[in-house]
Structure formats: structure tokens, C-alpha cells
Amino acid sequence: MRLLPLMKIAMLGLLALTGHAQETATMTPANMDKTGMLPPHTKVLGERAVAAFAKKDWPAARKAYQEMLELDDGNALVWANLGAVEQQAGEVKRAIECFEKSVQFNPKLAPSWTALGLLLQRQGDIYRAISCFTRAIHEEPEDARSHNFLAITLKEFGWADAAEAELQKAIELKPDYGIAHFNLALMLLERRPPAVELAQRHYDKALALGVAKDEVVERRLKE
């Protein structure tokens, strides 16, 4: 019998915000703790970095964020943005270092914890990945993506019941989260015995939400 496909992970893009405090509505200190902000008077550098990122010009984007760090080397948001650049450029070790810096300077930045968890999970560092996703959820309990990512990592660790519970939570928070429906269908098919009818419902929902068909899953649903 063929194995079921791997659970799906939606890729993250540029994770950190690029707005400047002087250009946005007034934010409370608590909100700024959660979102962070770039150093003052770096509007031109920020625009240059975003434009370079959009063009996949990683050296130019990297240079812009490094120039920001020369102005404020303890800015968690800049470290997060630089981490996203390094991640996209394929510099995994550098990306991990950047996101570690980001959460060191501001542990309330949930997207940095999530990005760090994804990188560690792909490196096989499951314990730390679980810790990162758990912290991301602590900071942003209603972020459905983090629940999905935690579920995938828990599944790799062998904690199927906990993984299924996280997927249920992701769907509760975001009912139109197609990838979470697909992943839950996989989990239900791996039960002993398989929960085929329930898996079919979540698989159909995933397809309706734009997730691609999977031949192996469809074969298992018909068994």
C-alpha cells in the first residue's frame, strides 16, 4: 500500500511589517510590542527593501536591512525582515540566526517564532520547532497557520492525537483554511480504523477551497 502524502505547509512570504510609526495611525504600546516597528527616518531604506524583495533581488534587500541595523542593531522587526530575505535566498543558517535575534529582542513577535519554527522543522530540529510554534500560539492564539504548523510538527514527532486537535483548532479559527482541511483528512485516514466519511468531508472541503486533488488520498477514500 502506498503511503499517504505529506501534510501540506503553506509558504510564508515577507513576514515582518514594513510600516513606520510616523506613517501609521497611533498604536498602543501593547500593539507595538506585538507588531514591532522599523527605526525612525528609514522610509527610503524600507521602500528600497520592499521593492527589492518583490523583484527577488536578495542582495539589494539584504543591503537595505543591514543598513537599517547600522542605525538600530537591536530592532526585532528589521532582524525579522532580514531573516525573511535570507530564507528566500536559501541561506537557511543565516535566516535562523536572524529570527533568533528577532525573538531575542522582542519575544512577542509571533511571526518571527513561526518563521523560526518552520526553518527548524525543516532542519529536523523537532523539539525546538514545537517550542517555537507553541510560543507563537501563546503570543497570537488565533493564528490558524501556527496551529497548522504545530500540528505537522507534532505529527512528525508521533503525537497524532495532539496534531489532530491542533488541526481542529486551526479550522475552528479559520473555517476556509483549505490546507488545514486537507491535513485533517490525512490524519483521519491514518486513524486505526480510518474515519473515512469524516476524512471525505474535509477532503471535499479542501478541494472546494482550492487545494489540488491528490490521487493517493482519493484512492484511500475509495478503499
PDB file of C-alpha atoms in Angstrom:
ATOM      1  CA  MET A   1       0.000   0.000   0.000  1.00  0.00           C
ATOM      2  CA  ARG A   2       1.323   3.443  -0.907  1.00  0.00           C
ATOM      3  CA  LEU A   3       1.965   5.876   1.882  1.00  0.00           C
ATOM      4  CA  LEU A   4      -0.248   8.912   2.225  1.00  0.00           C
ATOM      5  CA  PRO A   5       1.281  12.180   1.030  1.00  0.00           C
ATOM      6  CA  LEU A   6       2.972  14.524   3.437  1.00  0.00           C
ATOM      7  CA  MET A   7       0.892  17.103   5.211  1.00  0.00           C
ATOM      8  CA  LYS A   8       0.835  20.431   3.444  1.00  0.00           C
ATOM      9  CA  ILE A   9       2.626  23.577   4.584  1.00  0.00           C
ATOM     10  CA  ALA A  10       1.750  26.955   3.118  1.00  0.00           C
ATOM     11  CA  MET A  11       4.884  29.008   2.492  1.00  0.00           C
ATOM     12  CA  LEU A  12       5.277  32.292   4.306  1.00  0.00           C
ATOM     13  CA  GLY A  13       6.293  35.399   2.431  1.00  0.00           C
ATOM     14  CA  LEU A  14       7.783  38.564   3.840  1.00  0.00           C
ATOM     15  CA  LEU A  15       6.900  38.029   7.469  1.00  0.00           C
ATOM     16  CA  ALA A  16       7.507  41.348   9.111  1.00  0.00           C
ATOM     17  CA  LEU A  17       5.644  44.599   8.757  1.00  0.00           C
ATOM     18  CA  THR A  18       7.351  47.376   6.837  1.00  0.00           C
ATOM     19  CA  GLY A  19       5.402  50.375   8.060  1.00  0.00           C
ATOM     20  CA  HIS A  20       6.925  53.222  10.039  1.00  0.00           C
ATOM     21  CA  ALA A  21       5.461  54.650  13.216  1.00  0.00           C
ATOM     22  CA  GLN A  22       5.331  58.173  11.794  1.00  0.00           C
ATOM     23  CA  GLU A  23       3.308  56.959   8.790  1.00  0.00           C
ATOM     24  CA  THR A  24       0.634  54.915  10.594  1.00  0.00           C
ATOM     25  CA  ALA A  25      -2.199  55.533  12.976  1.00  0.00           C
ATOM     26  CA  THR A  26      -1.315  55.850  16.634  1.00  0.00           C
ATOM     27  CA  MET A  27      -0.540  52.455  18.129  1.00  0.00           C
ATOM     28  CA  THR A  28      -0.759  51.461  21.775  1.00  0.00           C
ATOM     29  CA  PRO A  29       2.459  50.178  23.390  1.00  0.00           C
ATOM     30  CA  ALA A  30       0.908  46.700  23.605  1.00  0.00           C
ATOM     31  CA  ASN A  31       0.171  46.668  19.894  1.00  0.00           C
ATOM     32  CA  MET A  32       3.673  47.833  19.056  1.00  0.00           C
ATOM     33  CA  ASP A  33       5.042  45.039  21.229  1.00  0.00           C
ATOM     34  CA  LYS A  34       3.139  42.572  19.069  1.00  0.00           C
ATOM     35  CA  THR A  35       3.857  44.095  15.658  1.00  0.00           C
ATOM     36  CA  GLY A  36       7.109  45.967  16.131  1.00  0.00           C
ATOM     37  CA  MET A  37       8.167  48.941  14.045  1.00  0.00           C
ATOM     38  CA  LEU A  38      11.154  49.873  11.944  1.00  0.00           C
ATOM     39  CA  PRO A  39      13.668  52.507  13.061  1.00  0.00           C
ATOM     40  CA  PRO A  40      12.586  56.140  12.553  1.00  0.00           C
ATOM     41  CA  HIS A  41      13.742  58.000   9.455  1.00  0.00           C
ATOM     42  CA  THR A  42      14.282  54.851   7.417  1.00  0.00           C
ATOM     43  CA  LYS A  43      11.380  55.271   4.990  1.00  0.00           C
ATOM     44  CA  VAL A  44      13.607  55.286   1.910  1.00  0.00           C
ATOM     45  CA  LEU A  45      15.513  52.209   3.051  1.00  0.00           C
ATOM     46  CA  GLY A  46      12.233  50.446   3.817  1.00  0.00           C
ATOM     47  CA  GLU A  47      10.808  51.202   0.384  1.00  0.00           C
ATOM     48  CA  ARG A  48      14.044  50.066  -1.243  1.00  0.00           C
ATOM     49  CA  ALA A  49      13.987  46.802   0.701  1.00  0.00           C
ATOM     50  CA  VAL A  50      10.353  46.026  -0.143  1.00  0.00           C
ATOM     51  CA  ALA A  51      10.900  46.790  -3.846  1.00  0.00           C
ATOM     52  CA  ALA A  52      13.993  44.570  -3.937  1.00  0.00           C
ATOM     53  CA  PHE A  53      12.148  41.762  -2.156  1.00  0.00           C
ATOM     54  CA  ALA A  54       9.316  41.941  -4.691  1.00  0.00           C
ATOM     55  CA  LYS A  55      11.876  41.611  -7.504  1.00  0.00           C
ATOM     56  CA  LYS A  56      13.643  38.759  -5.685  1.00  0.00           C
ATOM     57  CA  ASP A  57      16.770  40.880  -5.616  1.00  0.00           C
ATOM     58  CA  TRP A  58      18.038  39.360  -2.386  1.00  0.00           C
ATOM     59  CA  PRO A  59      21.429  41.182  -2.278  1.00  0.00           C
ATOM     60  CA  ALA A  60      19.720  44.585  -2.571  1.00  0.00           C
ATOM     61  CA  ALA A  61      17.074  43.705   0.019  1.00  0.00           C
ATOM     62  CA  ARG A  62      19.743  42.347   2.356  1.00  0.00           C
ATOM     63  CA  LYS A  63      21.806  45.525   1.983  1.00  0.00           C
ATOM     64  CA  ALA A  64      18.843  47.763   2.820  1.00  0.00           C
ATOM     65  CA  TYR A  65      18.023  45.882   6.007  1.00  0.00           C
ATOM     66  CA  GLN A  66      21.679  45.714   7.009  1.00  0.00           C
ATOM     67  CA  GLU A  67      21.847  49.496   6.656  1.00  0.00           C
ATOM     68  CA  MET A  68      18.849  49.736   8.984  1.00  0.00           C
ATOM     69  CA  LEU A  69      20.653  47.574  11.514  1.00  0.00           C
ATOM     70  CA  GLU A  70      23.561  50.005  11.428  1.00  0.00           C
ATOM     71  CA  LEU A  71      21.081  52.566  12.761  1.00  0.00           C
ATOM     72  CA  ASP A  72      19.439  50.221  15.276  1.00  0.00           C
ATOM     73  CA  ASP A  73      21.050  46.808  15.686  1.00  0.00           C
ATOM     74  CA  GLY A  74      18.505  45.808  18.329  1.00  0.00           C
ATOM     75  CA  ASN A  75      15.430  46.263  16.160  1.00  0.00           C
ATOM     76  CA  ALA A  76      13.481  42.988  16.178  1.00  0.00           C
ATOM     77  CA  LEU A  77      11.418  43.888  13.114  1.00  0.00           C
ATOM     78  CA  VAL A  78      14.476  44.575  10.967  1.00  0.00           C
ATOM     79  CA  TRP A  79      16.018  41.271  12.048  1.00  0.00           C
ATOM     80  CA  ALA A  80      12.745  39.526  11.108  1.00  0.00           C
ATOM     81  CA  ASN A  81      12.693  41.156   7.676  1.00  0.00           C
ATOM     82  CA  LEU A  82      16.331  40.278   7.112  1.00  0.00           C
ATOM     83  CA  GLY A  83      15.520  36.719   8.154  1.00  0.00           C
ATOM     84  CA  ALA A  84      12.768  36.578   5.527  1.00  0.00           C
ATOM     85  CA  VAL A  85      15.264  37.747   2.901  1.00  0.00           C
ATOM     86  CA  GLU A  86      17.828  35.129   3.907  1.00  0.00           C
ATOM     87  CA  GLN A  87      15.114  32.463   3.958  1.00  0.00           C
ATOM     88  CA  GLN A  88      14.039  33.304   0.416  1.00  0.00           C
ATOM     89  CA  ALA A  89      17.668  33.473  -0.704  1.00  0.00           C
ATOM     90  CA  GLY A  90      18.239  29.922   0.544  1.00  0.00           C
ATOM     91  CA  GLU A  91      20.598  30.975   3.323  1.00  0.00           C
ATOM     92  CA  VAL A  92      18.969  28.825   5.985  1.00  0.00           C
ATOM     93  CA  LYS A  93      21.622  29.176   8.665  1.00  0.00           C
ATOM     94  CA  ARG A  94      21.640  32.963   8.327  1.00  0.00           C
ATOM     95  CA  ALA A  95      17.842  33.055   8.356  1.00  0.00           C
ATOM     96  CA  ILE A  96      17.708  31.060  11.584  1.00  0.00           C
ATOM     97  CA  GLU A  97      20.241  33.401  13.176  1.00  0.00           C
ATOM     98  CA  CYS A  98      18.184  36.437  12.122  1.00  0.00           C
ATOM     99  CA  PHE A  99      14.917  35.112  13.501  1.00  0.00           C
ATOM    100  CA  GLU A 100      16.671  34.102  16.714  1.00  0.00           C
ATOM    101  CA  LYS A 101      17.876  37.693  17.012  1.00  0.00           C
ATOM    102  CA  SER A 102      14.357  38.940  16.317  1.00  0.00           C
ATOM    103  CA  VAL A 103      12.747  36.963  19.147  1.00  0.00           C
ATOM    104  CA  GLN A 104      15.673  37.771  21.425  1.00  0.00           C
ATOM    105  CA  PHE A 105      14.996  41.492  21.049  1.00  0.00           C
ATOM    106  CA  ASN A 106      11.202  41.164  21.052  1.00  0.00           C
ATOM    107  CA  PRO A 107       9.801  37.781  22.140  1.00  0.00           C
ATOM    108  CA  LYS A 108       6.255  38.988  21.438  1.00  0.00           C
ATOM    109  CA  LEU A 109       6.685  38.901  17.635  1.00  0.00           C
ATOM    110  CA  ALA A 110       4.659  35.801  16.807  1.00  0.00           C
ATOM    111  CA  PRO A 111       5.566  35.770  13.055  1.00  0.00           C
ATOM    112  CA  SER A 112       9.251  35.507  13.962  1.00  0.00           C
ATOM    113  CA  TRP A 113       8.556  32.498  16.203  1.00  0.00           C
ATOM    114  CA  THR A 114       6.538  30.911  13.400  1.00  0.00           C
ATOM    115  CA  ALA A 115       9.242  31.504  10.789  1.00  0.00           C
ATOM    116  CA  LEU A 116      11.912  30.168  13.120  1.00  0.00           C
ATOM    117  CA  GLY A 117       9.804  27.093  13.836  1.00  0.00           C
ATOM    118  CA  LEU A 118       9.374  26.360  10.129  1.00  0.00           C
ATOM    119  CA  LEU A 119      13.098  26.572   9.484  1.00  0.00           C
ATOM    120  CA  LEU A 120      13.948  24.378  12.462  1.00  0.00           C
ATOM    121  CA  GLN A 121      11.283  21.848  11.489  1.00  0.00           C
ATOM    122  CA  ARG A 122      12.784  21.539   8.021  1.00  0.00           C
ATOM    123  CA  GLN A 123      16.204  21.075   9.620  1.00  0.00           C
ATOM    124  CA  GLY A 124      14.833  18.179  11.662  1.00  0.00           C
ATOM    125  CA  ASP A 125      15.082  20.036  14.973  1.00  0.00           C
ATOM    126  CA  ILE A 126      11.622  18.906  16.050  1.00  0.00           C
ATOM    127  CA  TYR A 127      11.874  19.746  19.753  1.00  0.00           C
ATOM    128  CA  ARG A 128      12.818  23.372  19.117  1.00  0.00           C
ATOM    129  CA  ALA A 129      10.278  23.680  16.301  1.00  0.00           C
ATOM    130  CA  ILE A 130       7.478  22.559  18.633  1.00  0.00           C
ATOM    131  CA  SER A 131       8.683  25.075  21.198  1.00  0.00           C
ATOM    132  CA  CYS A 132       8.668  27.893  18.621  1.00  0.00           C
ATOM    133  CA  PHE A 133       5.191  27.152  17.303  1.00  0.00           C
ATOM    134  CA  THR A 134       3.873  26.845  20.848  1.00  0.00           C
ATOM    135  CA  ARG A 135       5.327  30.248  21.689  1.00  0.00           C
ATOM    136  CA  ALA A 136       3.856  31.753  18.510  1.00  0.00           C
ATOM    137  CA  ILE A 137       0.434  30.472  19.553  1.00  0.00           C
ATOM    138  CA  HIS A 138       0.956  31.864  23.048  1.00  0.00           C
ATOM    139  CA  GLU A 139       1.549  35.305  21.518  1.00  0.00           C
ATOM    140  CA  GLU A 140      -1.180  35.018  18.855  1.00  0.00           C
ATOM    141  CA  PRO A 141      -3.668  32.330  19.947  1.00  0.00           C
ATOM    142  CA  GLU A 142      -5.966  32.980  16.967  1.00  0.00           C
ATOM    143  CA  ASP A 143      -3.321  32.483  14.263  1.00  0.00           C
ATOM    144  CA  ALA A 144      -4.644  29.426  12.439  1.00  0.00           C
ATOM    145  CA  ARG A 145      -1.412  28.952  10.481  1.00  0.00           C
ATOM    146  CA  SER A 146       0.641  28.407  13.622  1.00  0.00           C
ATOM    147  CA  HIS A 147      -1.813  25.743  14.784  1.00  0.00           C
ATOM    148  CA  ASN A 148      -1.436  24.031  11.394  1.00  0.00           C
ATOM    149  CA  PHE A 149       2.362  24.195  11.536  1.00  0.00           C
ATOM    150  CA  LEU A 150       2.373  22.862  15.092  1.00  0.00           C
ATOM    151  CA  ALA A 151       0.095  20.004  14.005  1.00  0.00           C
ATOM    152  CA  ILE A 152       2.501  18.999  11.233  1.00  0.00           C
ATOM    153  CA  THR A 153       5.440  19.008  13.630  1.00  0.00           C
ATOM    154  CA  LEU A 154       3.556  17.084  16.312  1.00  0.00           C
ATOM    155  CA  LYS A 155       2.610  14.504  13.685  1.00  0.00           C
ATOM    156  CA  GLU A 156       6.296  14.077  12.782  1.00  0.00           C
ATOM    157  CA  PHE A 157       7.035  13.582  16.466  1.00  0.00           C
ATOM    158  CA  GLY A 158       4.392  10.862  16.668  1.00  0.00           C
ATOM    159  CA  TRP A 159       1.767  12.719  18.688  1.00  0.00           C
ATOM    160  CA  ALA A 160      -1.166  12.066  16.362  1.00  0.00           C
ATOM    161  CA  ASP A 161      -3.941  12.973  18.800  1.00  0.00           C
ATOM    162  CA  ALA A 162      -2.346  16.304  19.635  1.00  0.00           C
ATOM    163  CA  ALA A 163      -1.759  17.020  15.938  1.00  0.00           C
ATOM    164  CA  GLU A 164      -5.397  16.295  15.138  1.00  0.00           C
ATOM    165  CA  ALA A 165      -6.519  18.617  17.932  1.00  0.00           C
ATOM    166  CA  GLU A 166      -4.354  21.448  16.549  1.00  0.00           C
ATOM    167  CA  LEU A 167      -5.852  20.991  13.077  1.00  0.00           C
ATOM    168  CA  GLN A 168      -9.342  21.092  14.541  1.00  0.00           C
ATOM    169  CA  LYS A 169      -8.389  24.349  16.277  1.00  0.00           C
ATOM    170  CA  ALA A 170      -6.983  25.803  13.041  1.00  0.00           C
ATOM    171  CA  ILE A 171     -10.253  25.064  11.231  1.00  0.00           C
ATOM    172  CA  GLU A 172     -12.304  26.433  14.133  1.00  0.00           C
ATOM    173  CA  LEU A 173     -10.346  29.693  13.879  1.00  0.00           C
ATOM    174  CA  LYS A 174     -10.380  29.793  10.075  1.00  0.00           C
ATOM    175  CA  PRO A 175     -13.126  27.632   8.543  1.00  0.00           C
ATOM    176  CA  ASP A 176     -11.937  28.410   4.996  1.00  0.00           C
ATOM    177  CA  TYR A 177      -8.381  27.170   5.685  1.00  0.00           C
ATOM    178  CA  GLY A 178      -8.145  24.623   2.877  1.00  0.00           C
ATOM    179  CA  ILE A 179      -4.723  23.269   3.778  1.00  0.00           C
ATOM    180  CA  ALA A 180      -5.846  22.539   7.338  1.00  0.00           C
ATOM    181  CA  HIS A 181      -8.889  20.655   5.987  1.00  0.00           C
ATOM    182  CA  PHE A 182      -6.589  18.635   3.707  1.00  0.00           C
ATOM    183  CA  ASN A 183      -4.193  17.839   6.543  1.00  0.00           C
ATOM    184  CA  LEU A 184      -7.036  16.818   8.834  1.00  0.00           C
ATOM    185  CA  ALA A 185      -8.336  14.480   6.111  1.00  0.00           C
ATOM    186  CA  LEU A 186      -4.909  12.829   6.089  1.00  0.00           C
ATOM    187  CA  MET A 187      -4.920  12.453   9.852  1.00  0.00           C
ATOM    188  CA  LEU A 188      -8.388  10.887   9.787  1.00  0.00           C
ATOM    189  CA  LEU A 189      -7.301   8.397   7.137  1.00  0.00           C
ATOM    190  CA  GLU A 190      -4.380   7.374   9.328  1.00  0.00           C
ATOM    191  CA  ARG A 191      -6.600   6.511  12.274  1.00  0.00           C
ATOM    192  CA  ARG A 192      -6.985   2.838  13.079  1.00  0.00           C
ATOM    193  CA  PRO A 193      -9.613   2.180  11.812  1.00  0.00           C
ATOM    194  CA  PRO A 194      -9.718   5.118   9.364  1.00  0.00           C
ATOM    195  CA  ALA A 195     -12.524   7.678   9.763  1.00  0.00           C
ATOM    196  CA  VAL A 196     -13.274   7.601   6.052  1.00  0.00           C
ATOM    197  CA  GLU A 197     -16.570   9.507   5.970  1.00  0.00           C
ATOM    198  CA  LEU A 198     -15.222  12.359   8.060  1.00  0.00           C
ATOM    199  CA  ALA A 199     -12.000  12.401   6.036  1.00  0.00           C
ATOM    200  CA  GLN A 200     -14.063  12.638   2.842  1.00  0.00           C
ATOM    201  CA  ARG A 201     -15.873  15.703   4.167  1.00  0.00           C
ATOM    202  CA  HIS A 202     -12.669  17.530   4.993  1.00  0.00           C
ATOM    203  CA  TYR A 203     -11.027  16.497   1.723  1.00  0.00           C
ATOM    204  CA  ASP A 204     -14.041  17.739  -0.276  1.00  0.00           C
ATOM    205  CA  LYS A 205     -13.938  20.999   1.669  1.00  0.00           C
ATOM    206  CA  ALA A 206     -10.234  21.377   0.908  1.00  0.00           C
ATOM    207  CA  LEU A 207     -10.889  20.889  -2.811  1.00  0.00           C
ATOM    208  CA  ALA A 208     -13.721  23.421  -2.715  1.00  0.00           C
ATOM    209  CA  LEU A 209     -11.285  25.892  -1.151  1.00  0.00           C
ATOM    210  CA  GLY A 210      -8.746  25.448  -3.950  1.00  0.00           C
ATOM    211  CA  VAL A 211      -6.417  22.722  -2.683  1.00  0.00           C
ATOM    212  CA  ALA A 212      -5.247  20.447  -5.505  1.00  0.00           C
ATOM    213  CA  LYS A 213      -6.566  16.903  -5.831  1.00  0.00           C
ATOM    214  CA  ASP A 214      -4.344  14.096  -4.579  1.00  0.00           C
ATOM    215  CA  GLU A 215      -4.537  10.692  -6.271  1.00  0.00           C
ATOM    216  CA  VAL A 216      -3.298   8.742  -3.259  1.00  0.00           C
ATOM    217  CA  VAL A 217      -5.833  10.326  -0.924  1.00  0.00           C
ATOM    218  CA  GLU A 218      -8.659   9.731  -3.383  1.00  0.00           C
ATOM    219  CA  ARG A 219      -7.640   6.081  -3.726  1.00  0.00           C
ATOM    220  CA  ARG A 220      -7.603   5.626   0.043  1.00  0.00           C
ATOM    221  CA  LEU A 221     -11.013   7.233   0.364  1.00  0.00           C
ATOM    222  CA  LYS A 222     -12.434   4.623  -2.025  1.00  0.00           C
ATOM    223  CA  GLU A 223     -10.874   1.615  -0.291  1.00  0.00           C
TER     224      GLU A 223
END
